[in-house]
Amino acid sequence: MLGDETPWIVKGVKQWLCIFANSDFPLFHGSDTPCPGELESIVGSSYSGVLSSDDFTAYNGYPVTAQQKCQAHLPYPITSRY
């Protein structure tokens, strides 16, 4: 499942557009808080698959089987040891 969010301004107030998507369908959700706070209320208290997201720390504490991070969002370059 992919989880992502982007801020947008609605009548001068910062809001968030969230997307939670898997291979079957996308779910878009508008919120007044960043989306990881909405994750549990939308998906449930845990997820038995892989959560793919940027490196927003709120996703890190969510109980999933595994997490995949977007390389473009990682704070440090990934270098090879070889």
GROMACS .gro file of N, CA, C and O in nm:
model
  328
    1MET      N    1   0.085  -0.116   0.000
    1MET     CA    2   0.000   0.000   0.000
    1MET      C    3   0.089   0.123   0.000
    1MET      O    4   0.191   0.128   0.068
    2LEU      N    5   0.051   0.222  -0.076
    2LEU     CA    6   0.121   0.349  -0.081
    2LEU      C    7   0.046   0.449   0.008
    2LEU      O    8  -0.077   0.456   0.004
    3GLY      N    9   0.119   0.523   0.088
    3GLY     CA   10   0.063   0.632   0.166
    3GLY      C   11   0.139   0.758   0.136
    3GLY      O   12   0.262   0.760   0.137
    4ASP      N   13   0.068   0.866   0.102
    4ASP     CA   14   0.134   0.992   0.074
    4ASP      C   15   0.038   1.106   0.102
    4ASP      O   16  -0.083   1.086   0.114
    5GLU      N   17   0.093   1.224   0.112
    5GLU     CA   18   0.013   1.342   0.143
    5GLU      C   19   0.077   1.465   0.080
    5GLU      O   20   0.196   1.467   0.051
    6THR      N   21  -0.007   1.566   0.059
    6THR     CA   22   0.042   1.695   0.011
    6THR      C   23  -0.044   1.804   0.072
    6THR      O   24  -0.166   1.788   0.084
    7PRO      N   25   0.019   1.914   0.114
    7PRO     CA   26  -0.061   2.024   0.170
    7PRO      C   27  -0.124   2.106   0.057
    7PRO      O   28  -0.071   2.113  -0.053
    8TRP      N   29  -0.236   2.167   0.088
    8TRP     CA   30  -0.299   2.261  -0.003
    8TRP      C   31  -0.375   2.363   0.079
    8TRP      O   32  -0.411   2.337   0.194
    9ILE      N   33  -0.397   2.478   0.023
    9ILE     CA   34  -0.464   2.588   0.093
    9ILE      C   35  -0.610   2.594   0.048
    9ILE      O   36  -0.639   2.601  -0.072
   10VAL      N   37  -0.702   2.588   0.144
   10VAL     CA   38  -0.845   2.598   0.117
   10VAL      C   39  -0.897   2.720   0.192
   10VAL      O   40  -0.896   2.722   0.315
   11LYS      N   41  -0.937   2.822   0.118
   11LYS     CA   42  -0.987   2.946   0.177
   11LYS      C   43  -0.891   3.001   0.282
   11LYS      O   44  -0.930   3.042   0.392
   12GLY      N   45  -0.760   2.997   0.251
   12GLY     CA   46  -0.658   3.051   0.339
   12GLY      C   47  -0.615   2.961   0.453
   12GLY      O   48  -0.532   3.000   0.535
   13VAL      N   49  -0.669   2.840   0.461
   13VAL     CA   50  -0.636   2.748   0.570
   13VAL      C   51  -0.562   2.627   0.510
   13VAL      O   52  -0.606   2.568   0.411
   14LYS      N   53  -0.450   2.588   0.573
   14LYS     CA   54  -0.374   2.473   0.526
   14LYS      C   55  -0.451   2.343   0.553
   14LYS      O   56  -0.492   2.316   0.665
   15GLN      N   57  -0.471   2.267   0.449
   15GLN     CA   58  -0.537   2.137   0.455
   15GLN      C   59  -0.443   2.033   0.394
   15GLN      O   60  -0.341   2.069   0.337
   16TRP      N   61  -0.479   1.907   0.404
   16TRP     CA   62  -0.396   1.799   0.351
   16TRP      C   63  -0.480   1.711   0.260
   16TRP      O   64  -0.592   1.675   0.294
   17LEU      N   65  -0.424   1.676   0.145
   17LEU     CA   66  -0.485   1.577   0.058
   17LEU      C   67  -0.403   1.450   0.072
   17LEU      O   68  -0.282   1.449   0.046
   18CYS      N   69  -0.466   1.344   0.117
   18CYS     CA   70  -0.399   1.217   0.143
   18CYS      C   71  -0.439   1.116   0.036
   18CYS      O   72  -0.551   1.119  -0.013
   19ILE      N   73  -0.348   1.026   0.006
   19ILE     CA   74  -0.381   0.912  -0.079
   19ILE      C   75  -0.328   0.786  -0.012
   19ILE      O   76  -0.217   0.783   0.040
   20PHE      N   77  -0.412   0.687  -0.007
   20PHE     CA   78  -0.374   0.553   0.034
   20PHE      C   79  -0.418   0.464  -0.082
   20PHE      O   80  -0.535   0.465  -0.120
   21ALA      N   81  -0.324   0.393  -0.144
   21ALA     CA   82  -0.357   0.317  -0.265
   21ALA      C   83  -0.290   0.180  -0.262
   21ALA      O   84  -0.182   0.164  -0.204
   22ASN      N   85  -0.357   0.085  -0.323
   22ASN     CA   86  -0.298  -0.047  -0.345
   22ASN      C   87  -0.323  -0.083  -0.490
   22ASN      O   88  -0.365   0.001  -0.570
   23SER      N   89  -0.300  -0.206  -0.528
   23SER     CA   90  -0.316  -0.246  -0.668
   23SER      C   91  -0.462  -0.249  -0.712
   23SER      O   92  -0.490  -0.253  -0.831
   24ASP      N   93  -0.556  -0.245  -0.617
   24ASP     CA   94  -0.697  -0.250  -0.652
   24ASP      C   95  -0.763  -0.113  -0.668
   24ASP      O   96  -0.846  -0.094  -0.755
   25PHE      N   97  -0.727  -0.017  -0.579
   25PHE     CA   98  -0.790   0.114  -0.589
   25PHE      C   99  -0.714   0.218  -0.507
   25PHE      O  100  -0.645   0.185  -0.413
   26PRO      N  101  -0.732   0.348  -0.545
   26PRO     CA  102  -0.678   0.457  -0.464
   26PRO      C  103  -0.789   0.515  -0.376
   26PRO      O  104  -0.906   0.518  -0.415
   27LEU      N  105  -0.752   0.560  -0.259
   27LEU     CA  106  -0.846   0.629  -0.171
   27LEU      C  107  -0.789   0.767  -0.143
   27LEU      O  108  -0.679   0.780  -0.086
   28PHE      N  109  -0.858   0.870  -0.186
   28PHE     CA  110  -0.818   1.008  -0.158
   28PHE      C  111  -0.898   1.057  -0.039
   28PHE      O  112  -1.017   1.028  -0.028
   29HIS      N  113  -0.833   1.133   0.048
   29HIS     CA  114  -0.897   1.179   0.170
   29HIS      C  115  -0.848   1.319   0.203
   29HIS      O  116  -0.728   1.344   0.205
   30GLY      N  117  -0.940   1.412   0.225
   30GLY     CA  118  -0.905   1.546   0.268
   30GLY      C  119  -0.904   1.553   0.419
   30GLY      O  120  -0.988   1.494   0.485
   31SER      N  121  -0.804   1.624   0.476
   31SER     CA  122  -0.790   1.628   0.620
   31SER      C  123  -0.730   1.762   0.663
   31SER      O  124  -0.662   1.828   0.586
   32ASP      N  125  -0.754   1.799   0.789
   32ASP     CA  126  -0.690   1.920   0.841
   32ASP      C  127  -0.561   1.888   0.915
   32ASP      O  128  -0.497   1.975   0.971
   33THR      N  129  -0.522   1.759   0.916
   33THR     CA  130  -0.395   1.716   0.977
   33THR      C  131  -0.319   1.633   0.875
   33THR      O  132  -0.380   1.578   0.783
   34PRO      N  133  -0.187   1.620   0.890
   34PRO     CA  134  -0.111   1.535   0.798
   34PRO      C  135  -0.165   1.392   0.800
   34PRO      O  136  -0.212   1.343   0.902
   35CYS      N  137  -0.158   1.326   0.689
   35CYS     CA  138  -0.224   1.197   0.668
   35CYS      C  139  -0.182   1.082   0.757
   35CYS      O  140  -0.266   0.997   0.786
   36PRO      N  141  -0.056   1.071   0.799
   36PRO     CA  142  -0.027   0.957   0.885
   36PRO      C  143  -0.115   0.953   1.009
   36PRO      O  144  -0.145   0.845   1.060
   37GLY      N  145  -0.163   1.068   1.054
   37GLY     CA  146  -0.256   1.071   1.165
   37GLY      C  147  -0.390   1.009   1.129
   37GLY      O  148  -0.464   0.962   1.214
   38GLU      N  149  -0.421   1.006   1.002
   38GLU     CA  150  -0.547   0.949   0.953
   38GLU      C  151  -0.533   0.801   0.917
   38GLU      O  152  -0.632   0.732   0.899
   39LEU      N  153  -0.411   0.754   0.905
   39LEU     CA  154  -0.387   0.618   0.857
   39LEU      C  155  -0.461   0.512   0.937
   39LEU      O  156  -0.530   0.428   0.881
   40GLU      N  157  -0.451   0.516   1.068
   40GLU     CA  158  -0.515   0.415   1.152
   40GLU      C  159  -0.667   0.420   1.140
   40GLU      O  160  -0.732   0.316   1.135
   41SER      N  161  -0.724   0.539   1.132
   41SER     CA  162  -0.870   0.547   1.124
   41SER      C  163  -0.923   0.500   0.989
   41SER      O  164  -1.036   0.453   0.978
   42ILE      N  165  -0.840   0.506   0.885
   42ILE     CA  166  -0.883   0.463   0.751
   42ILE      C  167  -0.851   0.317   0.726
   42ILE      O  168  -0.935   0.240   0.679
   43VAL      N  169  -0.728   0.274   0.759
   43VAL     CA  170  -0.682   0.140   0.726
   43VAL      C  171  -0.704   0.041   0.840
   43VAL      O  172  -0.727  -0.077   0.818
   44GLY      N  173  -0.699   0.089   0.963
   44GLY     CA  174  -0.710   0.002   1.079
   44GLY      C  175  -0.586   0.014   1.166
   44GLY      O  176  -0.493   0.087   1.136
   45SER      N  177  -0.584  -0.061   1.274
   45SER     CA  178  -0.475  -0.049   1.371
   45SER      C  179  -0.345  -0.114   1.325
   45SER      O  180  -0.239  -0.089   1.383
   46SER      N  181  -0.350  -0.196   1.221
   46SER     CA  182  -0.229  -0.255   1.163
   46SER      C  183  -0.258  -0.297   1.020
   46SER      O  184  -0.373  -0.304   0.978
   47TYR      N  185  -0.152  -0.327   0.947
   47TYR     CA  186  -0.166  -0.366   0.806
   47TYR      C  187  -0.072  -0.483   0.782
   47TYR      O  188   0.045  -0.478   0.818
   48SER      N  189  -0.121  -0.589   0.721
   48SER     CA  190  -0.041  -0.710   0.704
   48SER      C  191   0.036  -0.713   0.573
   48SER      O  192   0.072  -0.820   0.524
   49GLY      N  193   0.063  -0.598   0.517
   49GLY     CA  194   0.139  -0.592   0.392
   49GLY      C  195   0.255  -0.496   0.405
   49GLY      O  196   0.300  -0.464   0.515
   50VAL      N  197   0.302  -0.447   0.292
   50VAL     CA  198   0.413  -0.352   0.286
   50VAL      C  199   0.357  -0.211   0.270
   50VAL      O  200   0.273  -0.187   0.184
   51LEU      N  201   0.403  -0.120   0.353
   51LEU     CA  202   0.364   0.021   0.344
   51LEU      C  203   0.476   0.096   0.276
   51LEU      O  204   0.589   0.099   0.324
   52SER      N  205   0.447   0.155   0.162
   52SER     CA  206   0.544   0.236   0.089
   52SER      C  207   0.510   0.383   0.113
   52SER      O  208   0.397   0.425   0.093
   53SER      N  209   0.611   0.460   0.158
   53SER     CA  210   0.585   0.601   0.189
   53SER      C  211   0.713   0.681   0.177
   53SER      O  212   0.822   0.626   0.159
   54ASP      N  213   0.698   0.813   0.190
   54ASP     CA  214   0.816   0.896   0.203
   54ASP      C  215   0.872   0.872   0.343
   54ASP      O  216   0.828   0.781   0.413
   55ASP      N  217   0.967   0.948   0.386
   55ASP     CA  218   1.028   0.922   0.517
   55ASP      C  219   0.963   1.005   0.627
   55ASP      O  220   1.027   1.035   0.728
   56PHE      N  221   0.838   1.044   0.611
   56PHE     CA  222   0.765   1.118   0.714
   56PHE      C  223   0.757   1.031   0.839
   56PHE      O  224   0.709   0.918   0.834
   57THR      N  225   0.806   1.079   0.952
   57THR     CA  226   0.823   0.996   1.071
   57THR      C  227   0.693   0.935   1.123
   57THR      O  228   0.696   0.830   1.184
   58ALA      N  229   0.581   0.997   1.098
   58ALA     CA  230   0.455   0.943   1.149
   58ALA      C  231   0.422   0.806   1.088
   58ALA      O  232   0.353   0.727   1.149
   59TYR      N  233   0.472   0.778   0.968
   59TYR     CA  234   0.449   0.646   0.909
   59TYR      C  235   0.533   0.539   0.978
   59TYR      O  236   0.500   0.422   0.976
   60ASN      N  237   0.646   0.578   1.036
   60ASN     CA  238   0.741   0.482   1.091
   60ASN      C  239   0.687   0.401   1.208
   60ASN      O  240   0.728   0.289   1.229
   61GLY      N  241   0.597   0.455   1.288
   61GLY     CA  242   0.545   0.383   1.402
   61GLY      C  243   0.423   0.297   1.374
   61GLY      O  244   0.375   0.226   1.461
   62TYR      N  245   0.373   0.301   1.251
   62TYR     CA  246   0.254   0.225   1.217
   62TYR      C  247   0.290   0.077   1.200
   62TYR      O  248   0.384   0.043   1.129
   63PRO      N  249   0.217  -0.015   1.266
   63PRO     CA  250   0.252  -0.158   1.259
   63PRO      C  251   0.216  -0.220   1.124
   63PRO      O  252   0.099  -0.233   1.090
   64VAL      N  253   0.320  -0.256   1.050
   64VAL     CA  254   0.304  -0.322   0.920
   64VAL      C  255   0.403  -0.437   0.912
   64VAL      O  256   0.496  -0.447   0.993
   65THR      N  257   0.384  -0.524   0.814
   65THR     CA  258   0.478  -0.635   0.794
   65THR      C  259   0.615  -0.582   0.754
   65THR      O  260   0.717  -0.627   0.803
   66ALA      N  261   0.618  -0.482   0.666
   66ALA     CA  262   0.744  -0.422   0.620
   66ALA      C  263   0.715  -0.281   0.569
   66ALA      O  264   0.601  -0.248   0.537
   67GLN      N  265   0.820  -0.200   0.563
   67GLN     CA  266   0.807  -0.065   0.508
   67GLN      C  267   0.908  -0.047   0.396
   67GLN      O  268   1.020  -0.097   0.402
   68GLN      N  269   0.864   0.025   0.295
   68GLN     CA  270   0.951   0.062   0.184
   68GLN      C  271   0.950   0.213   0.177
   68GLN      O  272   0.844   0.275   0.178
   69LYS      N  273   1.067   0.276   0.172
   69LYS     CA  274   1.076   0.422   0.168
   69LYS      C  275   1.112   0.469   0.029
   69LYS      O  276   1.192   0.408  -0.041
   70CYS      N  277   1.055   0.580  -0.010
   70CYS     CA  278   1.084   0.643  -0.138
   70CYS      C  279   1.227   0.696  -0.134
   70CYS      O  280   1.261   0.778  -0.048
   71GLN      N  281   1.312   0.651  -0.224
   71GLN     CA  282   1.452   0.693  -0.224
   71GLN      C  283   1.468   0.842  -0.246
   71GLN      O  284   1.560   0.904  -0.194
   72ALA      N  285   1.377   0.904  -0.320
   72ALA     CA  286   1.387   1.048  -0.344
   72ALA      C  287   1.364   1.129  -0.217
   72ALA      O  288   1.406   1.244  -0.208
   73HIS      N  289   1.298   1.070  -0.118
   73HIS     CA  290   1.269   1.141   0.007
   73HIS      C  291   1.369   1.112   0.118
   73HIS      O  292   1.361   1.172   0.224
   74LEU      N  293   1.459   1.017   0.098
   74LEU     CA  294   1.554   0.984   0.204
   74LEU      C  295   1.648   1.101   0.228
   74LEU      O  296   1.693   1.166   0.134
   75PRO      N  297   1.679   1.130   0.356
   75PRO     CA  298   1.758   1.249   0.385
   75PRO      C  299   1.906   1.237   0.350
   75PRO      O  300   1.975   1.337   0.339
   76TYR      N  301   1.956   1.117   0.331
   76TYR     CA  302   2.097   1.098   0.302
   76TYR      C  303   2.112   1.015   0.175
   76TYR      O  304   2.033   0.924   0.152
   77PRO      N  305   2.213   1.044   0.096
   77PRO     CA  306   2.231   0.965  -0.025
   77PRO      C  307   2.266   0.821   0.008
   77PRO      O  308   2.335   0.793   0.104
   78ILE      N  309   2.216   0.731  -0.072
   78ILE     CA  310   2.248   0.590  -0.057
   78ILE      C  311   2.372   0.562  -0.141
   78ILE      O  312   2.375   0.591  -0.260
   79THR      N  313   2.474   0.510  -0.078
   79THR     CA  314   2.596   0.479  -0.151
   79THR      C  315   2.627   0.331  -0.139
   79THR      O  316   2.591   0.267  -0.042
   80SER      N  317   2.696   0.282  -0.234
   80SER     CA  318   2.734   0.142  -0.234
   80SER      C  319   2.856   0.120  -0.148
   80SER      O  320   2.943   0.205  -0.137
   81ARG      N  321   2.862   0.006  -0.080
   81ARG     CA  322   2.980  -0.030  -0.001
   81ARG      C  323   3.084  -0.101  -0.086
   81ARG      O  324   3.192  -0.130  -0.038
   82TYR      N  325   3.050  -0.136  -0.205
   82TYR     CA  326   3.141  -0.216  -0.287
   82TYR      C  327   3.222  -0.130  -0.382
   82TYR      O  328   3.187  -0.032  -0.428
   0.00000   0.00000   0.00000
